């Protein structure tokens, strides 16, 4: 999906593209924040947040989700988030160690612009300035290449039609880009939040880089 953030002071609004890009919109003078999450079995809690290295209101940028269900110890299988082709984060399929992974239900794509001023900016201390309404965020060029579920059967079952993305790995260049983003632009990672998890980090956080 290509989109632009809401321009100007739009604190408290969230532009969302599921699963799960959320764009925590702007307080004047502050950088823009991109928020990702992964939900499985009705539960999220896998938040990561990034500062963007460009002005996301000035032009359209491409926000992509690669999601496959295979389980592997290789460089990547699972859910990957990318911005303009640069990977920023991933959630690996670690069902082998009893980490829930989203693979047993069909996926639907949703987009929305909603009021989240109870938490989105500075923990909810900054509220929406409704004198600046209406707030708009344009979307374009949505594209999906997916396995279609029909009559109890996946269109990809028994075929190689999805092999280009079903088995896609991070090459050396992509791994370096991922590390660059996470070193320079990641501002929150649930896998390092020991205050949030005083009884111990989630299992996927202590087993592998996620």
mmCIF file of C-alpha atoms in Angstrom:
data_model
loop_
_atom_site.group_PDB
_atom_site.id
_atom_site.type_symbol
_atom_site.label_atom_id
_atom_site.label_comp_id
_atom_site.label_asym_id
_atom_site.label_seq_id
_atom_site.Cartn_x
_atom_site.Cartn_y
_atom_site.Cartn_z
ATOM 1 C CA UNK A 1 0.000 0.000 0.000
ATOM 2 C CA UNK A 2 1.164 3.516 -0.783
ATOM 3 C CA UNK A 3 -0.022 6.288 1.498
ATOM 4 C CA UNK A 4 0.717 9.689 2.972
ATOM 5 C CA UNK A 5 0.428 10.578 6.628
ATOM 6 C CA UNK A 6 -2.008 13.238 7.802
ATOM 7 C CA UNK A 7 -0.205 16.579 7.319
ATOM 8 C CA UNK A 8 0.250 19.164 10.048
ATOM 9 C CA UNK A 9 -0.523 18.818 13.732
ATOM 10 C CA UNK A 10 -2.625 15.654 13.875
ATOM 11 C CA UNK A 11 -1.605 14.376 17.311
ATOM 12 C CA UNK A 12 -3.918 11.712 18.669
ATOM 13 C CA UNK A 13 -5.019 10.386 15.299
ATOM 14 C CA UNK A 14 -3.772 7.031 14.009
ATOM 15 C CA UNK A 15 -3.669 6.105 10.340
ATOM 16 C CA UNK A 16 -3.726 2.314 10.224
ATOM 17 C CA UNK A 17 -3.157 -0.438 7.690
ATOM 18 C CA UNK A 18 -3.715 -3.921 9.134
ATOM 19 C CA UNK A 19 -1.824 -6.280 9.928
ATOM 20 C CA UNK A 20 -0.434 -4.028 11.520
ATOM 21 C CA UNK A 21 1.070 -0.733 10.465
ATOM 22 C CA UNK A 22 -0.104 2.167 12.615
ATOM 23 C CA UNK A 23 1.050 5.704 11.937
ATOM 24 C CA UNK A 24 1.041 7.835 15.072
ATOM 25 C CA UNK A 25 0.474 11.239 13.643
ATOM 26 C CA UNK A 26 2.308 14.404 14.188
ATOM 27 C CA UNK A 27 2.909 16.862 17.017
ATOM 28 C CA UNK A 28 4.517 20.041 15.672
ATOM 29 C CA UNK A 29 8.280 19.845 16.009
ATOM 30 C CA UNK A 30 8.374 16.130 16.769
ATOM 31 C CA UNK A 31 9.344 13.277 14.407
ATOM 32 C CA UNK A 32 6.752 10.919 12.952
ATOM 33 C CA UNK A 33 6.341 7.492 14.527
ATOM 34 C CA UNK A 34 5.607 4.215 12.773
ATOM 35 C CA UNK A 35 4.151 1.507 15.017
ATOM 36 C CA UNK A 36 3.990 -2.209 14.119
ATOM 37 C CA UNK A 37 2.340 -5.138 15.855
ATOM 38 C CA UNK A 38 1.423 -8.765 15.184
ATOM 39 C CA UNK A 39 -1.794 -10.374 16.455
ATOM 40 C CA UNK A 40 -2.296 -14.117 16.871
ATOM 41 C CA UNK A 41 -5.114 -15.986 18.590
ATOM 42 C CA UNK A 42 -6.708 -12.638 19.400
ATOM 43 C CA UNK A 43 -3.657 -11.274 21.194
ATOM 44 C CA UNK A 44 -1.124 -8.640 20.152
ATOM 45 C CA UNK A 45 1.420 -7.113 22.500
ATOM 46 C CA UNK A 46 4.302 -7.334 20.027
ATOM 47 C CA UNK A 47 4.770 -3.632 19.458
ATOM 48 C CA UNK A 48 7.776 -2.008 17.839
ATOM 49 C CA UNK A 49 8.106 1.681 17.032
ATOM 50 C CA UNK A 50 10.325 3.541 14.589
ATOM 51 C CA UNK A 51 11.133 7.114 13.641
ATOM 52 C CA UNK A 52 10.957 7.588 9.897
ATOM 53 C CA UNK A 53 13.958 8.892 7.975
ATOM 54 C CA UNK A 54 11.818 10.999 5.616
ATOM 55 C CA UNK A 55 8.765 13.261 5.729
ATOM 56 C CA UNK A 56 5.851 10.831 5.218
ATOM 57 C CA UNK A 57 3.419 13.646 4.396
ATOM 58 C CA UNK A 58 5.434 15.064 1.493
ATOM 59 C CA UNK A 59 4.963 12.138 -0.882
ATOM 60 C CA UNK A 60 3.574 8.630 -1.109
ATOM 61 C CA UNK A 61 5.708 5.826 0.297
ATOM 62 C CA UNK A 62 5.186 2.083 0.078
ATOM 63 C CA UNK A 63 4.427 0.108 3.247
ATOM 64 C CA UNK A 64 4.563 -3.647 2.726
ATOM 65 C CA UNK A 65 3.771 -6.776 4.710
ATOM 66 C CA UNK A 66 5.170 -10.155 3.719
ATOM 67 C CA UNK A 67 3.413 -12.923 5.606
ATOM 68 C CA UNK A 68 3.945 -16.623 5.152
ATOM 69 C CA UNK A 69 3.146 -19.471 7.471
ATOM 70 C CA UNK A 70 6.114 -21.764 7.139
ATOM 71 C CA UNK A 71 8.311 -22.657 10.072
ATOM 72 C CA UNK A 72 12.069 -22.714 9.686
ATOM 73 C CA UNK A 73 15.378 -21.947 11.348
ATOM 74 C CA UNK A 74 16.532 -20.094 8.251
ATOM 75 C CA UNK A 75 17.016 -16.333 8.017
ATOM 76 C CA UNK A 76 13.349 -15.519 7.685
ATOM 77 C CA UNK A 77 9.958 -17.127 7.785
ATOM 78 C CA UNK A 78 6.963 -15.367 9.265
ATOM 79 C CA UNK A 79 5.805 -11.735 9.109
ATOM 80 C CA UNK A 80 8.068 -9.005 7.735
ATOM 81 C CA UNK A 81 7.360 -5.260 7.636
ATOM 82 C CA UNK A 82 9.078 -3.087 4.994
ATOM 83 C CA UNK A 83 9.106 0.590 4.020
ATOM 84 C CA UNK A 84 9.986 1.388 0.404
ATOM 85 C CA UNK A 85 11.473 -2.091 0.130
ATOM 86 C CA UNK A 86 13.653 -1.714 3.252
ATOM 87 C CA UNK A 87 12.856 -4.299 5.939
ATOM 88 C CA UNK A 88 12.280 -2.701 9.337
ATOM 89 C CA UNK A 89 11.089 -5.612 11.479
ATOM 90 C CA UNK A 90 9.955 -9.196 11.510
ATOM 91 C CA UNK A 91 8.105 -11.719 13.624
ATOM 92 C CA UNK A 92 9.317 -15.240 13.005
ATOM 93 C CA UNK A 93 7.217 -18.375 13.071
ATOM 94 C CA UNK A 94 8.387 -20.121 16.231
ATOM 95 C CA UNK A 95 5.543 -22.548 16.779
ATOM 96 C CA UNK A 96 8.202 -25.164 17.514
ATOM 97 C CA UNK A 97 8.675 -23.472 20.913
ATOM 98 C CA UNK A 98 4.927 -22.882 21.390
ATOM 99 C CA UNK A 99 4.812 -19.238 20.279
ATOM 100 C CA UNK A 100 1.392 -18.520 18.687
ATOM 101 C CA UNK A 101 1.671 -17.589 15.014
ATOM 102 C CA UNK A 102 -1.100 -16.278 12.703
ATOM 103 C CA UNK A 103 -1.657 -18.977 10.131
ATOM 104 C CA UNK A 104 -4.956 -20.729 10.839
ATOM 105 C CA UNK A 105 -7.414 -18.025 9.810
ATOM 106 C CA UNK A 106 -7.927 -16.144 6.543
ATOM 107 C CA UNK A 107 -6.595 -12.587 6.460
ATOM 108 C CA UNK A 108 -8.626 -9.508 5.636
ATOM 109 C CA UNK A 109 -7.090 -6.132 4.845
ATOM 110 C CA UNK A 110 -8.402 -3.064 6.657
ATOM 111 C CA UNK A 111 -7.381 0.576 6.632
ATOM 112 C CA UNK A 112 -8.661 3.303 8.911
ATOM 113 C CA UNK A 113 -8.049 6.734 10.393
ATOM 114 C CA UNK A 114 -9.177 6.784 14.006
ATOM 115 C CA UNK A 115 -9.131 8.597 17.331
ATOM 116 C CA UNK A 116 -6.425 7.168 19.610
ATOM 117 C CA UNK A 117 -5.663 10.193 21.750
ATOM 118 C CA UNK A 118 -6.027 8.115 24.925
ATOM 119 C CA UNK A 119 -2.614 6.536 24.189
ATOM 120 C CA UNK A 120 -1.046 7.483 20.863
ATOM 121 C CA UNK A 121 1.047 10.551 21.775
ATOM 122 C CA UNK A 122 3.003 10.760 25.035
ATOM 123 C CA UNK A 123 0.817 8.117 26.623
ATOM 124 C CA UNK A 124 -2.364 10.042 25.908
ATOM 125 C CA UNK A 125 -1.250 13.373 27.368
ATOM 126 C CA UNK A 126 -1.575 15.095 23.977
ATOM 127 C CA UNK A 127 -5.174 15.189 22.727
ATOM 128 C CA UNK A 128 -6.608 15.753 19.268
ATOM 129 C CA UNK A 129 -7.036 19.397 18.292
ATOM 130 C CA UNK A 130 -10.431 19.149 16.610
ATOM 131 C CA UNK A 131 -10.158 22.701 15.259
ATOM 132 C CA UNK A 132 -7.770 21.209 12.698
ATOM 133 C CA UNK A 133 -10.325 18.690 11.409
ATOM 134 C CA UNK A 134 -11.053 17.152 9.001
ATOM 135 C CA UNK A 135 -8.017 14.875 9.026
ATOM 136 C CA UNK A 136 -7.284 13.014 5.794
ATOM 137 C CA UNK A 137 -4.718 10.399 4.780
ATOM 138 C CA UNK A 138 -4.691 9.381 1.087
ATOM 139 C CA UNK A 139 -4.090 5.759 0.072
ATOM 140 C CA UNK A 140 -3.294 4.404 -3.390
ATOM 141 C CA UNK A 141 -1.891 1.466 -5.367
ATOM 142 C CA UNK A 142 -2.988 -1.293 -3.018
ATOM 143 C CA UNK A 143 -1.659 -4.606 -4.276
ATOM 144 C CA UNK A 144 -2.040 -8.101 -2.832
ATOM 145 C CA UNK A 145 -0.556 -11.395 -3.974
ATOM 146 C CA UNK A 146 -2.040 -14.044 -1.748
ATOM 147 C CA UNK A 147 -3.423 -17.520 -1.333
ATOM 148 C CA UNK A 148 -7.201 -17.272 -1.689
ATOM 149 C CA UNK A 149 -9.262 -19.456 0.637
ATOM 150 C CA UNK A 150 -12.390 -20.909 -0.929
ATOM 151 C CA UNK A 151 -14.547 -23.944 -0.153
ATOM 152 C CA UNK A 152 -12.174 -25.069 2.571
ATOM 153 C CA UNK A 153 -9.097 -25.052 0.340
ATOM 154 C CA UNK A 154 -6.226 -22.649 -0.313
ATOM 155 C CA UNK A 155 -5.493 -21.635 -3.894
ATOM 156 C CA UNK A 156 -1.784 -22.151 -3.155
ATOM 157 C CA UNK A 157 -2.091 -25.695 -1.900
ATOM 158 C CA UNK A 158 -0.261 -28.097 -4.150
ATOM 159 C CA UNK A 159 1.003 -25.380 -6.500
ATOM 160 C CA UNK A 160 4.134 -23.302 -6.873
ATOM 161 C CA UNK A 161 2.226 -20.096 -7.673
ATOM 162 C CA UNK A 162 3.233 -18.405 -4.434
ATOM 163 C CA UNK A 163 6.782 -19.695 -4.223
ATOM 164 C CA UNK A 164 8.423 -16.329 -4.836
ATOM 165 C CA UNK A 165 7.065 -14.908 -1.587
ATOM 166 C CA UNK A 166 6.206 -18.088 0.303
ATOM 167 C CA UNK A 167 9.902 -18.985 0.534
ATOM 168 C CA UNK A 168 11.499 -15.551 0.435
ATOM 169 C CA UNK A 169 14.591 -15.032 2.588
ATOM 170 C CA UNK A 170 16.523 -11.942 3.590
ATOM 171 C CA UNK A 171 19.684 -11.665 1.517
ATOM 172 C CA UNK A 172 22.859 -10.123 2.938
ATOM 173 C CA UNK A 173 21.983 -6.614 1.715
ATOM 174 C CA UNK A 174 18.485 -6.786 3.224
ATOM 175 C CA UNK A 175 19.885 -8.014 6.530
ATOM 176 C CA UNK A 176 22.216 -5.011 6.645
ATOM 177 C CA UNK A 177 19.327 -2.642 5.866
ATOM 178 C CA UNK A 178 17.256 -4.213 8.616
ATOM 179 C CA UNK A 179 20.102 -3.788 11.097
ATOM 180 C CA UNK A 180 20.598 -0.164 9.954
ATOM 181 C CA UNK A 181 16.950 0.695 10.578
ATOM 182 C CA UNK A 182 16.829 -1.035 13.940
ATOM 183 C CA UNK A 183 20.068 0.575 15.108
ATOM 184 C CA UNK A 184 19.263 4.109 13.994
ATOM 185 C CA UNK A 185 15.475 4.449 13.935
ATOM 186 C CA UNK A 186 13.892 1.933 16.323
ATOM 187 C CA UNK A 187 12.690 3.690 19.477
ATOM 188 C CA UNK A 188 10.732 0.864 21.120
ATOM 189 C CA UNK A 189 10.968 -2.932 21.010
ATOM 190 C CA UNK A 190 8.748 -5.054 23.235
ATOM 191 C CA UNK A 191 11.542 -7.633 23.307
ATOM 192 C CA UNK A 192 13.739 -5.288 25.369
ATOM 193 C CA UNK A 193 11.038 -3.919 27.705
ATOM 194 C CA UNK A 194 11.921 -5.614 30.989
ATOM 195 C CA UNK A 195 9.698 -3.215 32.970
ATOM 196 C CA UNK A 196 6.688 -4.362 30.982
ATOM 197 C CA UNK A 197 7.599 -8.034 31.451
ATOM 198 C CA UNK A 198 8.998 -8.249 35.008
ATOM 199 C CA UNK A 199 8.442 -12.022 35.072
ATOM 200 C CA UNK A 200 10.571 -12.454 31.953
ATOM 201 C CA UNK A 201 10.511 -11.453 28.300
ATOM 202 C CA UNK A 202 8.243 -13.331 25.859
ATOM 203 C CA UNK A 203 9.696 -16.631 24.752
ATOM 204 C CA UNK A 204 10.390 -15.496 21.183
ATOM 205 C CA UNK A 205 12.486 -12.607 22.520
ATOM 206 C CA UNK A 206 14.907 -14.793 24.447
ATOM 207 C CA UNK A 207 15.231 -17.477 21.790
ATOM 208 C CA UNK A 208 16.147 -15.522 18.671
ATOM 209 C CA UNK A 209 16.424 -12.029 17.256
ATOM 210 C CA UNK A 210 12.870 -11.186 16.323
#
